Structure formats: structure tokens, C-alpha cells
Amino acid sequence: MTIAIFPASGGLGGSTLSHLLDTAKIEPSSLVLVARYPEKLANEKARGATIRQADFDHPETLEGCFEGVDALNLISYASFQHEYRFKVSNNSS
């Protein structure tokens, strides 16, 4: 099973990653770590995780970034969701 974390380089993503690696004993090769700044995940890449770049502010970067993923741990923030939904609903009018 391939598990993705997005975003993976922040506080919550890093905590989730630590749990999966240290507590749940998930192999790094089973992880796809998605981040706005993939260079922050150099250590995880060296351990065997797949690193991909994506950014909520640039929707085109999301296309294909979850390819081959069986489970996604999507970390979102209420303020971001609210702001994004507001933009989308205003743009669709």
C-alpha cells in the first residue's frame, strides 16, 4: 500500500510522517510525500520516500501528484478551506 501525506513538510505533516515511520513501522518506500518545498524533505528522500512537489496556490501542480497512491492523508486548515471555497463560489457566479 502506498500512502501519501500532503502537505508533508509542515508541523502536522512531519508529525504524521514520524508516526508512520516510527510507530506504525511503515517503510519509507511506501510513502509519497507531497510538499510545496520538496527540498525540505531531503532526509526522507534519502531514506527511500518518494517526494513530489505541489502547491494549493497553483492547482496545476496538483495534477498527477497523487498518481499511484492508495491512501491520502490530506492535511488542510479550516481558514484555507474557507478562503478557497469563498473564492471558488465567487468565481463561479
GROMACS .gro file of C-alpha atoms in nm:
model
   93
    1MET     CA    1   0.000   0.000   0.000
    2THR     CA    2   0.126   0.347  -0.091
    3ILE     CA    3   0.039   0.628   0.149
    4ALA     CA    4   0.067   0.997   0.065
    5ILE     CA    5   0.091   1.291   0.304
    6PHE     CA    6   0.007   1.639   0.178
    7PRO     CA    7   0.150   1.875   0.287
    8ALA     CA    8   0.430   1.667   0.427
    9SER     CA    9   0.690   1.923   0.533
   10GLY     CA   10   0.491   2.125   0.788
   11GLY     CA   11   0.435   2.060   1.156
   12LEU     CA   12   0.132   1.832   1.123
   13GLY     CA   13   0.271   1.656   0.816
   14GLY     CA   14   0.603   1.600   0.989
   15SER     CA   15   0.427   1.463   1.295
   16THR     CA   16   0.218   1.229   1.080
   17LEU     CA   17   0.530   1.119   0.897
   18SER     CA   18   0.712   1.046   1.224
   19HIS     CA   19   0.419   0.841   1.346
   20LEU     CA   20   0.403   0.636   1.028
   21LEU     CA   21   0.778   0.570   1.023
   22ASP     CA   22   0.847   0.523   1.393
   23THR     CA   23   0.524   0.392   1.548
   24ALA     CA   24   0.340   0.224   1.263
   25LYS     CA   25   0.669   0.098   1.113
   26ILE     CA   26   0.573   0.194   0.757
   27GLU     CA   27   0.864   0.159   0.516
   28PRO     CA   28   0.975   0.491   0.362
   29SER     CA   29   0.947   0.332   0.017
   30SER     CA   30   0.571   0.306   0.077
   31LEU     CA   31   0.536   0.681   0.125
   32VAL     CA   32   0.469   0.962  -0.120
   33LEU     CA   33   0.543   1.294   0.046
   34VAL     CA   34   0.396   1.597  -0.125
   35ALA     CA   35   0.514   1.945  -0.035
   36ARG     CA   36   0.532   2.297  -0.167
   37TYR     CA   37   0.905   2.294  -0.093
   38PRO     CA   38   1.024   1.938  -0.162
   39GLU     CA   39   1.383   2.029  -0.073
   40LYS     CA   40   1.270   2.030   0.292
   41LEU     CA   41   1.223   1.652   0.262
   42ALA     CA   42   1.579   1.564   0.156
   43ASN     CA   43   1.631   1.332   0.455
   44GLU     CA   44   1.312   1.140   0.381
   45LYS     CA   45   1.409   1.112   0.014
   46ALA     CA   46   1.747   0.969   0.119
   47ARG     CA   47   1.559   0.709   0.330
   48GLY     CA   48   1.361   0.597   0.024
   49ALA     CA   49   1.039   0.802   0.026
   50THR     CA   50   0.903   0.941  -0.299
   51ILE     CA   51   0.894   1.320  -0.293
   52ARG     CA   52   0.661   1.525  -0.512
   53GLN     CA   53   0.601   1.897  -0.543
   54ALA     CA   54   0.252   2.052  -0.527
   55ASP     CA   55   0.101   2.374  -0.401
   56PHE     CA   56  -0.264   2.460  -0.325
   57ASP     CA   57  -0.198   2.808  -0.465
   58HIS     CA   58  -0.101   2.657  -0.802
   59PRO     CA   59  -0.371   2.399  -0.887
   60GLU     CA   60  -0.182   2.283  -1.197
   61THR     CA   61   0.081   2.132  -0.966
   62LEU     CA   62  -0.182   1.901  -0.815
   63GLU     CA   63  -0.243   1.721  -1.143
   64GLY     CA   64  -0.090   1.375  -1.122
   65CYS     CA   65   0.084   1.430  -0.788
   66PHE     CA   66  -0.125   1.156  -0.624
   67GLU     CA   67  -0.081   0.901  -0.901
   68GLY     CA   68  -0.025   0.551  -0.764
   69VAL     CA   69  -0.139   0.648  -0.413
   70ASP     CA   70  -0.373   0.410  -0.228
   71ALA     CA   71  -0.440   0.629   0.077
   72LEU     CA   72  -0.407   1.005   0.118
   73ASN     CA   73  -0.356   1.188   0.444
   74LEU     CA   74  -0.469   1.536   0.342
   75ILE     CA   75  -0.387   1.798   0.599
   76SER     CA   76  -0.591   2.110   0.546
   77TYR     CA   77  -0.653   2.415   0.752
   78ALA     CA   78  -1.002   2.547   0.815
   79SER     CA   79  -0.907   2.907   0.731
   80PHE     CA   80  -0.759   2.797   0.398
   81GLN     CA   81  -1.061   2.587   0.309
   82HIS     CA   82  -1.298   2.867   0.392
   83GLU     CA   83  -1.099   3.119   0.190
   84TYR     CA   84  -1.066   2.881  -0.107
   85ARG     CA   85  -1.435   2.787  -0.107
   86PHE     CA   86  -1.525   3.153  -0.094
   87LYS     CA   87  -1.304   3.227  -0.396
   88VAL     CA   88  -1.445   2.932  -0.592
   89SER     CA   89  -1.807   3.021  -0.523
   90ASN     CA   90  -1.745   3.387  -0.614
   91ASN     CA   91  -1.568   3.289  -0.938
   92SER     CA   92  -1.847   3.057  -1.048
   93SER     CA   93  -2.109   3.335  -1.046
   0.00000   0.00000   0.00000
